[in-house]
mmCIF file of C-alpha atoms and ligand atoms in Angstrom:
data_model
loop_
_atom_site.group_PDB
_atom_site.id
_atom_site.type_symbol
_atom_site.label_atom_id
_atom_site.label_comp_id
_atom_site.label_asym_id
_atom_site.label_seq_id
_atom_site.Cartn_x
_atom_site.Cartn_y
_atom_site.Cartn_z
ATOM 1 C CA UNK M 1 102.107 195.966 127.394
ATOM 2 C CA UNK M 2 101.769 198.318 124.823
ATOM 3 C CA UNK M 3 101.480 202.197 126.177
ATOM 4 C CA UNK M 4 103.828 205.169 125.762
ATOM 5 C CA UNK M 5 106.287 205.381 128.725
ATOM 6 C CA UNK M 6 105.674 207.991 131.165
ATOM 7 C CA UNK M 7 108.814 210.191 130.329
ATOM 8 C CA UNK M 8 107.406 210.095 126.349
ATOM 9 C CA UNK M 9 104.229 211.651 126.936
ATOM 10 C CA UNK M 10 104.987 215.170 126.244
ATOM 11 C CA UNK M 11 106.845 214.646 122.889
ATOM 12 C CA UNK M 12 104.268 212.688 122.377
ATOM 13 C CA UNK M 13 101.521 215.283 123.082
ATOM 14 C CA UNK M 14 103.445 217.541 121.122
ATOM 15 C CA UNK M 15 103.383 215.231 118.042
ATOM 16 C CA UNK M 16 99.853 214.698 118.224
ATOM 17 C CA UNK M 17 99.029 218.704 118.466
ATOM 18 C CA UNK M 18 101.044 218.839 115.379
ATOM 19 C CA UNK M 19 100.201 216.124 112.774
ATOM 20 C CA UNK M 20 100.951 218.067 109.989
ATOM 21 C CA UNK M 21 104.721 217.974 111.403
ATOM 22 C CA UNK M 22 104.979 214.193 110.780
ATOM 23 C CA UNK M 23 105.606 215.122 107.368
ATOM 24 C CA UNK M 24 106.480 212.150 104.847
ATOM 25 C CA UNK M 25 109.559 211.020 107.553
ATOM 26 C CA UNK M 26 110.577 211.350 111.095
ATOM 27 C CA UNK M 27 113.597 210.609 112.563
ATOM 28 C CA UNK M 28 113.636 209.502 116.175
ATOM 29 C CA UNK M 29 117.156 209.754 117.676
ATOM 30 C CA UNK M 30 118.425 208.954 120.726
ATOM 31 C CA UNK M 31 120.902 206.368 122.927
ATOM 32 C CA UNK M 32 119.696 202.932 122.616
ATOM 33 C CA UNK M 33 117.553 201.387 125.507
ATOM 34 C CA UNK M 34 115.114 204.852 125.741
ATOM 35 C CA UNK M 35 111.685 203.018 123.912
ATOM 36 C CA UNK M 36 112.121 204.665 120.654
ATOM 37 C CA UNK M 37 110.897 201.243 118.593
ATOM 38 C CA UNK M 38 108.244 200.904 121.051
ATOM 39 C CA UNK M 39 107.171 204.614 120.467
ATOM 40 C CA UNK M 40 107.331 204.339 116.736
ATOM 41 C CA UNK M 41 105.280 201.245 116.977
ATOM 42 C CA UNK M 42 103.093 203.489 118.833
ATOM 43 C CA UNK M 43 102.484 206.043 116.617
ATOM 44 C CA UNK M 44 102.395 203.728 113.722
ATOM 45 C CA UNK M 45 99.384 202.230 115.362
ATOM 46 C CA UNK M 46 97.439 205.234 116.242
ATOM 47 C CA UNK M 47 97.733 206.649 112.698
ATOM 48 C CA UNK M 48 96.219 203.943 111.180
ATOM 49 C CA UNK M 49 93.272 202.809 113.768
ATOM 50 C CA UNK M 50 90.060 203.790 112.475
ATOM 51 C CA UNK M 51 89.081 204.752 116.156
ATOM 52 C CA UNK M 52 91.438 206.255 118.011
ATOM 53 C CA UNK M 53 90.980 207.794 121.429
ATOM 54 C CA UNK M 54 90.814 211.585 122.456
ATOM 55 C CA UNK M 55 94.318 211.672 123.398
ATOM 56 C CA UNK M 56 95.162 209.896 119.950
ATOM 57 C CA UNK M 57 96.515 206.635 121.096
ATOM 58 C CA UNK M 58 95.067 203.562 119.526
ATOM 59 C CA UNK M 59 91.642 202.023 120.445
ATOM 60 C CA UNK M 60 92.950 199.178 120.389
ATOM 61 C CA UNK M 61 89.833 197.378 119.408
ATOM 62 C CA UNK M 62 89.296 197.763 115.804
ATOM 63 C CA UNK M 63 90.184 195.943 112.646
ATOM 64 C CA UNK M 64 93.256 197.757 112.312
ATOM 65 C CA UNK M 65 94.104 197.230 115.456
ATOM 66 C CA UNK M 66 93.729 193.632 115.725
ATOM 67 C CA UNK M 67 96.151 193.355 112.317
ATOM 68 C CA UNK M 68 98.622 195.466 113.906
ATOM 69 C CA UNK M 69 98.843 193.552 117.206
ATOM 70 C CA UNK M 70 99.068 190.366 115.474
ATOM 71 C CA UNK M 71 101.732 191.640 113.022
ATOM 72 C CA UNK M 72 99.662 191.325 109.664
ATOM 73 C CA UNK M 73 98.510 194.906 109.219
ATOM 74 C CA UNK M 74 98.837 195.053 104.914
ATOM 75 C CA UNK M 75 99.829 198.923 105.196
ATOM 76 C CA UNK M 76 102.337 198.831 108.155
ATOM 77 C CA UNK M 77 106.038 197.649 106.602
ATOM 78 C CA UNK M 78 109.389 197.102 108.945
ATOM 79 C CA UNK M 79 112.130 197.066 108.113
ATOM 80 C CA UNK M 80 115.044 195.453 110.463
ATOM 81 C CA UNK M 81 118.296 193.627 109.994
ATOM 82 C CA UNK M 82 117.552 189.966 109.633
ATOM 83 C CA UNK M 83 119.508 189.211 113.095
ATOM 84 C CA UNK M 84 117.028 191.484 114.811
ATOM 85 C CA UNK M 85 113.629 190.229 113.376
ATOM 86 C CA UNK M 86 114.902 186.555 114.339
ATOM 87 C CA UNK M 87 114.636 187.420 118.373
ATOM 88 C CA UNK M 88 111.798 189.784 118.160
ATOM 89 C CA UNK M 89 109.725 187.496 115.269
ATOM 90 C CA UNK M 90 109.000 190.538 113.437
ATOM 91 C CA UNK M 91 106.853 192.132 116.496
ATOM 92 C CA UNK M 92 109.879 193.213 118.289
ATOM 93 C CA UNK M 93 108.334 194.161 121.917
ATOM 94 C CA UNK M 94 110.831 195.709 124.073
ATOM 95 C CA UNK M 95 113.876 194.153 122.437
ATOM 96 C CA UNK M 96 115.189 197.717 121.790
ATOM 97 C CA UNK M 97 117.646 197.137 124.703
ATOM 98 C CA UNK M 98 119.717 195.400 122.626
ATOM 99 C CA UNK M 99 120.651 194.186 118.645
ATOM 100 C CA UNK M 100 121.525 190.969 120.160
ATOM 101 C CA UNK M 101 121.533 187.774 119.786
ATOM 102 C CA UNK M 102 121.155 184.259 121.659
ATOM 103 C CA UNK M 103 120.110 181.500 119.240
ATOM 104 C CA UNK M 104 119.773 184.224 116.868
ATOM 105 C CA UNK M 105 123.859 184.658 115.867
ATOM 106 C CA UNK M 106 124.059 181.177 116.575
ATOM 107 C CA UNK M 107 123.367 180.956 112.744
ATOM 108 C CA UNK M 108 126.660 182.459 111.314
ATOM 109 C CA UNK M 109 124.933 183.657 108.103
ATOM 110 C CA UNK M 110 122.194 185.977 110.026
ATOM 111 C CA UNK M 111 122.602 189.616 108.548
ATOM 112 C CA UNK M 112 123.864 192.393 110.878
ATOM 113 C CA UNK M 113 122.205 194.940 108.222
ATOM 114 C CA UNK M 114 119.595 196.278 106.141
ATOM 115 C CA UNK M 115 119.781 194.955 102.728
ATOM 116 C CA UNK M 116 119.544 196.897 99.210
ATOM 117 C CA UNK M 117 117.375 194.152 98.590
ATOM 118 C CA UNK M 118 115.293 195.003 101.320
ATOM 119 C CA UNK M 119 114.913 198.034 100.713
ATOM 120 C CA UNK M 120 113.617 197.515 97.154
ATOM 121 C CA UNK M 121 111.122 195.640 98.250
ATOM 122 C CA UNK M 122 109.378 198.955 99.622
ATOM 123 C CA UNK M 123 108.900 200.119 95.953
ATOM 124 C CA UNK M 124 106.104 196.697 95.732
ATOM 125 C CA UNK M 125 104.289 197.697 99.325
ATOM 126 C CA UNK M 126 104.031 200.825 98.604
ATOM 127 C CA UNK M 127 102.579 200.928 94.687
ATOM 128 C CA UNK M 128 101.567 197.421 94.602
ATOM 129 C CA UNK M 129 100.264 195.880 97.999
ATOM 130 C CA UNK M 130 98.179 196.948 101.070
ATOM 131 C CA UNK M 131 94.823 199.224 101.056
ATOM 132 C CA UNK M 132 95.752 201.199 97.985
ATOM 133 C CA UNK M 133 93.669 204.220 99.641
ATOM 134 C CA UNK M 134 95.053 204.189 103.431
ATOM 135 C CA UNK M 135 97.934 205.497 104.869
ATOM 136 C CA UNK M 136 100.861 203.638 105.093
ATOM 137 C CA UNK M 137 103.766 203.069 106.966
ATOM 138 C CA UNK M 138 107.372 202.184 106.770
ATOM 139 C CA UNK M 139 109.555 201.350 110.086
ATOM 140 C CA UNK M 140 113.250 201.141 109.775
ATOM 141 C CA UNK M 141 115.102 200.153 112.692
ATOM 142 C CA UNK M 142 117.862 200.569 113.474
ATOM 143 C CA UNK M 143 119.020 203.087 110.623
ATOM 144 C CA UNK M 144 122.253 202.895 110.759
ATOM 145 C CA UNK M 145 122.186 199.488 110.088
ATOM 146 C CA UNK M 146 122.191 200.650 106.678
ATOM 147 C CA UNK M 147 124.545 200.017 104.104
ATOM 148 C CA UNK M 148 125.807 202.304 101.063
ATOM 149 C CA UNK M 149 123.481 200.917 98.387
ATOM 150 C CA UNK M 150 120.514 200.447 100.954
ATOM 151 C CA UNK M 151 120.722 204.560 102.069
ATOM 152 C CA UNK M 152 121.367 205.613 98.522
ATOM 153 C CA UNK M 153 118.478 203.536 97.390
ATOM 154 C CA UNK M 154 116.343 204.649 100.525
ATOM 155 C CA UNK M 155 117.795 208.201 99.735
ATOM 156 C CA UNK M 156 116.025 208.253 95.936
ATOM 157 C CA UNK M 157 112.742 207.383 97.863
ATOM 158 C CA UNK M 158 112.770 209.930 100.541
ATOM 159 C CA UNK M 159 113.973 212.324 97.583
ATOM 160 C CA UNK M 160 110.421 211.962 95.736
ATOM 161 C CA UNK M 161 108.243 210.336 98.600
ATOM 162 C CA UNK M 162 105.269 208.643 97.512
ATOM 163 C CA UNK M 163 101.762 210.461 98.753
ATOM 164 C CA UNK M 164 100.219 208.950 101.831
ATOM 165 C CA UNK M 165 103.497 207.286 103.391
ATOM 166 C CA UNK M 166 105.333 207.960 106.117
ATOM 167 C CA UNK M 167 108.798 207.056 106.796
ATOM 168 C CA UNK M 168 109.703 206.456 110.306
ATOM 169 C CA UNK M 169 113.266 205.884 110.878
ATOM 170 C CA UNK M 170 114.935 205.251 114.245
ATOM 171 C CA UNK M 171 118.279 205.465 115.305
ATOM 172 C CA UNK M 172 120.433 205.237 118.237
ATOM 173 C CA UNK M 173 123.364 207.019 116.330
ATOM 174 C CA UNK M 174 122.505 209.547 114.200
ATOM 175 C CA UNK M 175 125.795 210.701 113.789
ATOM 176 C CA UNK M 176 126.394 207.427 111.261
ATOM 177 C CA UNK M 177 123.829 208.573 108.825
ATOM 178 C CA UNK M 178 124.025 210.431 105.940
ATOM 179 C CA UNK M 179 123.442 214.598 106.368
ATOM 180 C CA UNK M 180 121.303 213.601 103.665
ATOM 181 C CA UNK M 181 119.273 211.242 104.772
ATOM 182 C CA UNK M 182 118.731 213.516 108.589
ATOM 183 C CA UNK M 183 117.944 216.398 106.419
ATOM 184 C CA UNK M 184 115.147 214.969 104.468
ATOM 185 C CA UNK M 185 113.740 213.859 108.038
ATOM 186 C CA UNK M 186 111.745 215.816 110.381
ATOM 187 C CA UNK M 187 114.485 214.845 113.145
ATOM 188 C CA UNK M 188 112.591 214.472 116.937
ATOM 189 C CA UNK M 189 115.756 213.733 119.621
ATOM 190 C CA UNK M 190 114.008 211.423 122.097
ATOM 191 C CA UNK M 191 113.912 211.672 125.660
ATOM 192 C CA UNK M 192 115.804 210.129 127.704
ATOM 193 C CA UNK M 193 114.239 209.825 131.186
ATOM 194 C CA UNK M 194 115.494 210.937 134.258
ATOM 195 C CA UNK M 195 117.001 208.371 137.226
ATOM 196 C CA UNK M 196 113.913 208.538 139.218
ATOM 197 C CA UNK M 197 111.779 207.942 136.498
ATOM 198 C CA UNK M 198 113.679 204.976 135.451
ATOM 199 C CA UNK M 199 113.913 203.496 138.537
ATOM 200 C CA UNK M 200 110.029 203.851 139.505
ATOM 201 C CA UNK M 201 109.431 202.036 135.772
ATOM 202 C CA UNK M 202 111.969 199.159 136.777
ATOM 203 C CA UNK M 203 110.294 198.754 140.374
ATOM 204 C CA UNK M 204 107.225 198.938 138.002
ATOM 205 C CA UNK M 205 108.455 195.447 135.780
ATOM 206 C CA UNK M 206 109.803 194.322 139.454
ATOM 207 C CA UNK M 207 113.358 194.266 138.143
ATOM 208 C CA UNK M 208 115.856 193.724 141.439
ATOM 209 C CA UNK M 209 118.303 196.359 142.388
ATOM 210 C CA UNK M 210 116.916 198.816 140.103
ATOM 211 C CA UNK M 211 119.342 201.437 140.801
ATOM 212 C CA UNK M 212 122.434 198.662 140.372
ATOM 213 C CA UNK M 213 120.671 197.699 137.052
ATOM 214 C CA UNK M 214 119.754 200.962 135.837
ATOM 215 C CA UNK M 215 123.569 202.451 136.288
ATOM 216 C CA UNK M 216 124.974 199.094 134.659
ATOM 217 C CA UNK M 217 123.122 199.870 131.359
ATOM 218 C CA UNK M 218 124.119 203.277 131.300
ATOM 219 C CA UNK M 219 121.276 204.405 132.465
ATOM 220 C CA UNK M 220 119.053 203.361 129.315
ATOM 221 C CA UNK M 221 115.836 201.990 131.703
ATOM 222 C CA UNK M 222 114.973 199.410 128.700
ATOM 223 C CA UNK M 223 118.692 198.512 129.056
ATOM 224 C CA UNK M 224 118.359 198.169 132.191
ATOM 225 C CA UNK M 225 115.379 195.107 131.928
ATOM 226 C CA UNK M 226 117.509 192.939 129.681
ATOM 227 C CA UNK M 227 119.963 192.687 132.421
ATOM 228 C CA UNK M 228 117.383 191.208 135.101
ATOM 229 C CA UNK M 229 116.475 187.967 133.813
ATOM 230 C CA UNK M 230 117.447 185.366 131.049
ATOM 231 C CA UNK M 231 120.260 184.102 129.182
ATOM 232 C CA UNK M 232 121.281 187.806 128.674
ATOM 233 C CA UNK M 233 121.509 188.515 132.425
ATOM 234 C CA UNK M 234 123.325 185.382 132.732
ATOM 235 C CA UNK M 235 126.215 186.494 129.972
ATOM 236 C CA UNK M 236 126.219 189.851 132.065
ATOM 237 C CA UNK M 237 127.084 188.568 135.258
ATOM 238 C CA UNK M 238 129.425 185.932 133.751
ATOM 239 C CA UNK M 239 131.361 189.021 132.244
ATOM 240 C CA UNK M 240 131.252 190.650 135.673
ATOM 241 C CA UNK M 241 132.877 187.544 137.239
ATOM 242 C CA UNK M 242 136.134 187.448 134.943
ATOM 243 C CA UNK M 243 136.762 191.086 134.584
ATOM 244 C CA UNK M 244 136.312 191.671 138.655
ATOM 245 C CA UNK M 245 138.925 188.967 138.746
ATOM 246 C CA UNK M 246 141.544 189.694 136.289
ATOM 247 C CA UNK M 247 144.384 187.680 137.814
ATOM 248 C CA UNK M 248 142.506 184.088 137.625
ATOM 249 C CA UNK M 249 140.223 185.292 134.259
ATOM 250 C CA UNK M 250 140.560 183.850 131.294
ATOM 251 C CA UNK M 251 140.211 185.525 128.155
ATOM 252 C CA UNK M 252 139.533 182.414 125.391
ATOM 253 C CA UNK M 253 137.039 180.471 128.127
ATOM 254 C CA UNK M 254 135.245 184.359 128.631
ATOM 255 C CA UNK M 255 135.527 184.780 124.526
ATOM 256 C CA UNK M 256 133.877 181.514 124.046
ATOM 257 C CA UNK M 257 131.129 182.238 126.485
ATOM 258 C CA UNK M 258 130.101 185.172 125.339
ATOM 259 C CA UNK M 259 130.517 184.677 121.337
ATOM 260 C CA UNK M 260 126.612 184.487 121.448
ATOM 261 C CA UNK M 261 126.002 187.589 122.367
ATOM 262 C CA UNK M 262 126.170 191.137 120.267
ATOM 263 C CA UNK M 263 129.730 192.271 119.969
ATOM 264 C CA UNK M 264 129.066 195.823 120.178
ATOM 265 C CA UNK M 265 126.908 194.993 123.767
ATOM 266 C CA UNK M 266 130.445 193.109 125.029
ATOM 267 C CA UNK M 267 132.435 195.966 124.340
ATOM 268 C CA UNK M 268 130.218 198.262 125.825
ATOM 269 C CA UNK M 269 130.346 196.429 129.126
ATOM 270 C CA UNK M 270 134.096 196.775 128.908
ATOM 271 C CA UNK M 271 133.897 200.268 127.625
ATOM 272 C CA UNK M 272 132.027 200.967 130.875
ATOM 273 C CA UNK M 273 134.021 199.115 133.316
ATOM 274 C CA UNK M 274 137.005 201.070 132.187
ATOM 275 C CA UNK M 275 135.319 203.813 132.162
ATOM 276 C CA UNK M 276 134.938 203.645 136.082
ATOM 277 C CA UNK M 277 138.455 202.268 136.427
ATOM 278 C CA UNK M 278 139.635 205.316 135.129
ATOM 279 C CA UNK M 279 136.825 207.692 137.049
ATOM 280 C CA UNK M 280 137.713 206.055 140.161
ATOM 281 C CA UNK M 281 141.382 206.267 139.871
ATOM 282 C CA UNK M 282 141.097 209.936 139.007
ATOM 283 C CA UNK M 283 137.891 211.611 140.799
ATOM 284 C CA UNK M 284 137.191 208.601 143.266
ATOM 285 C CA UNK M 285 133.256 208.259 141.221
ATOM 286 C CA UNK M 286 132.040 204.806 140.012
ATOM 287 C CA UNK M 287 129.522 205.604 137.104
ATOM 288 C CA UNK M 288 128.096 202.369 136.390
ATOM 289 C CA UNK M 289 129.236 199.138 137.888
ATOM 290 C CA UNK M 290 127.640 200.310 141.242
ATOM 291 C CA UNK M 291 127.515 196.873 142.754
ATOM 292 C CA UNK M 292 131.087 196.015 141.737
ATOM 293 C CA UNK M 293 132.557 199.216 143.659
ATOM 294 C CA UNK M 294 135.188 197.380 146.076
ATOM 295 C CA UNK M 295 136.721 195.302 143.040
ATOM 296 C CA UNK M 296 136.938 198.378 140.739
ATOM 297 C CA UNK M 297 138.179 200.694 143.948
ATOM 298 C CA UNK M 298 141.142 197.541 144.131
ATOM 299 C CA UNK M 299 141.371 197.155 140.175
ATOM 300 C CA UNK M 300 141.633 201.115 140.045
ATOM 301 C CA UNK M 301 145.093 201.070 142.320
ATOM 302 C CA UNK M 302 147.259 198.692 140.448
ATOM 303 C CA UNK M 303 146.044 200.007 137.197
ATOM 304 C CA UNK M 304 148.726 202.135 134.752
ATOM 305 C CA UNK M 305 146.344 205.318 134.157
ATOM 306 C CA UNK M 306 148.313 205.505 130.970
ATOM 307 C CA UNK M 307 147.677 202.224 129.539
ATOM 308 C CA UNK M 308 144.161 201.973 130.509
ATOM 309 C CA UNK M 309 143.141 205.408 128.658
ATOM 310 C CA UNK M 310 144.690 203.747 125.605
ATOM 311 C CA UNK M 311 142.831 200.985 125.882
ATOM 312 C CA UNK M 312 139.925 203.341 126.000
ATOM 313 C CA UNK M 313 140.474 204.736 122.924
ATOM 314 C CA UNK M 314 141.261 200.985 120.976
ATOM 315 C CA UNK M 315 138.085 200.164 122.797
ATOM 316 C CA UNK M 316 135.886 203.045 120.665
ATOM 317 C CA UNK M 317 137.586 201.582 117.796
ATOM 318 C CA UNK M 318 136.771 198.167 118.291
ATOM 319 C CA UNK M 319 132.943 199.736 118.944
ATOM 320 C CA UNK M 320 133.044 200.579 115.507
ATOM 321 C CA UNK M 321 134.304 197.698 114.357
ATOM 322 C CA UNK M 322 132.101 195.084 116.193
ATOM 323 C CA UNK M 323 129.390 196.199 113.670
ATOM 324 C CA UNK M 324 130.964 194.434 110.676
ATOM 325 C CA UNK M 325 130.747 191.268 110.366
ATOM 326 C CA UNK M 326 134.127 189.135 111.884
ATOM 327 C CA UNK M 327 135.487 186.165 113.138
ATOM 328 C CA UNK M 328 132.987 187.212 116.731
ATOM 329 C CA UNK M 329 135.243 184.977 118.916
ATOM 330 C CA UNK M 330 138.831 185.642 117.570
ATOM 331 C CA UNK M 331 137.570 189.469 117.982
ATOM 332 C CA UNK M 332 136.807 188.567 121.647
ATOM 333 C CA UNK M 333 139.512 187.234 122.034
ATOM 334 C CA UNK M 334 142.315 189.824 121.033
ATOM 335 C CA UNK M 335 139.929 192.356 123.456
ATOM 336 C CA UNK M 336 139.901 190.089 126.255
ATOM 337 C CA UNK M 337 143.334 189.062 126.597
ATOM 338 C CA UNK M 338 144.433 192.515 125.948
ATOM 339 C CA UNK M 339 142.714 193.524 129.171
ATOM 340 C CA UNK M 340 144.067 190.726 130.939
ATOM 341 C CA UNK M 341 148.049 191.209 130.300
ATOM 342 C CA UNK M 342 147.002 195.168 130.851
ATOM 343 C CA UNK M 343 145.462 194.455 134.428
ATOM 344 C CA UNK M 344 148.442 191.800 135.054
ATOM 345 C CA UNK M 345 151.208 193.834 134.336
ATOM 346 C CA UNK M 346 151.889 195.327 138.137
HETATM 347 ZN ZN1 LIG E 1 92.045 201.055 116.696
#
């Protein structure tokens, strides 16, 4: 399935109405789990088929098209960490939920990042490869995932862009990017759709408990998918299990189950859950964990309000953190047990 989501077809519009805006780079920002790969893969598309349709969307059907689809288009270039294009296979449908990982991190040496080296390898597709006439395109997602010497070498590029390329970067935290590098972006903030909307589209991919789902990931609708079916659902609700159940959880058995999967995901889930221990201690509102509302409304009373707002705040930092690469299980760990002696102290 390959069409723009409903709650993108007005920025979309928009975009189209103005082509010359495009410039030589965009920016699409925006929380993770919204469809901005899948609407940069979009747009990529429709720029270069030869055919495209009134409303500007792809045909579909020609040459182009067919390269795209299949991943082998000479003038379309993306650029990912290597632990991302290992799930997706380069083609990356839908896995914008999540950086994560499965068999992926199950090789150690799999780069969280974008690489100088990658990013020198743009100077070769765009002077020495591809249809030297057409347009081409670069795609780097996620661009945070950017390290000094890959934005400073990006940086030169986007300083003297080369004619007939466009830059599309996506990121879910523009914050973590250089002012230089957003300023030399035509920067488009991507909507994020409203709870109906979300819910119709998960009804739509017949996701179960939609609303449940759809709170649970934050309310990101692509999110929201990952956590219906697979081995990623599966690490979810195993999470849920323990951290309902503080008193008999524990921490190195839920450390080593979950080493698998994308730190920064794990401590989000936590983030979240103490998040509505806290809400629900103070206003009596569950946020996200919907489904989990009698164990958080019991979890919420024995809780030291105190203690768990710190833990908040060491939880941002170890959100931060659980981008660099670490011991994943000892980092776990530390988090997991943490929560445990906090939740047994009463
Ligand atoms: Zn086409």
């Amino acid at each position: 399935m390959s069409e723009i989501y409903r709650w993108q077809q007005e920025i979309w519009s928009k975009l189209m109405r103005n082509r010359q805006f495009l410039g030589h780079a965009l920016l699409l920002k925006g929380k993770q789990g919204i469809g901005k790969y899948d609407f940069a893969r979009q747009l990529a598309k429709s720029l270069l088929c030869t055919a495209p349709m009134a409303d500007h969307e792809a045909c579909g059907e020609c040459l182009s098209c067919g390269w795209f689809e299949h991943d082998s288009h000479p003038n379309f270039y993306l650029v990912m960490p290597e632990a991302l294009a290992v799930i997706s296979g380069g083609s990356g449908e839908k896995e914008e939920g999540e950086e994560k990982s499965g068999s992926a991190s199950a090789k150690k040496s799999v780069s969280q990042k974008i690489s100088i080296e990658q990013i020198r390898k743009l100077t070769d597709f765009v002077y020495l490869t591809g249809h030297q006439s057409g347009y081409k395109i670069i795609l780097i997602y996620p661009a945070e995932t950017m390290n000094t010497a890959s934005t400073n070498a990006l940086l030169k590029k986007l300083e003297e862009p080369p004619e007939n390329v466009l830059f599309i970067l996506i990121t879910h935290q523009a914050q973590h990017l250089l002012p230089t590098i957003r300023s030399r972006c035509q920067q488009i903030s991507m909507p994020i759709p409203d709870v109906e909307s979300s819910v119709a589209w998960l009804q739509q991919q017949a996701v179960s408990d939609p609303e449940g789902k759809l709170a649970a990931a934050g309310y990101a609708p692509l999110s929201a998918l990952l956590l219906d079916k697979g081995e990623y659902a599966a690490h979810y609700e195993q999470f849920i299990r323990h951290i309902a159940h503080p008193k008999q959880f524990d921490p190195l058995m839920l450390a080593g189950a979950l080493q698998q999967t994308s730190l920064s995901t794990v401590v989000s889930w936590l983030q979240k859950w103490c998040y509505d221990l806290v809400s629900y201690h103070t206003t009596g509102k569950i946020r996200y964990y919907l489904k989990q509302s009698q164990a958080i409304q019991a979890l919420s009373e024995q809780i030291s309000l105190v203690e768990c707002v710190r833990f908040t705040r060491e939880l941002y930092i170890k959100q931060q953190l659980s981008h660099h690469p670490l011991n994943s299980r000892l980092f776990l760990e530390e988090m997991f047990i943490t929560y445990a002696v906090m939740m047994r102290k009463e």
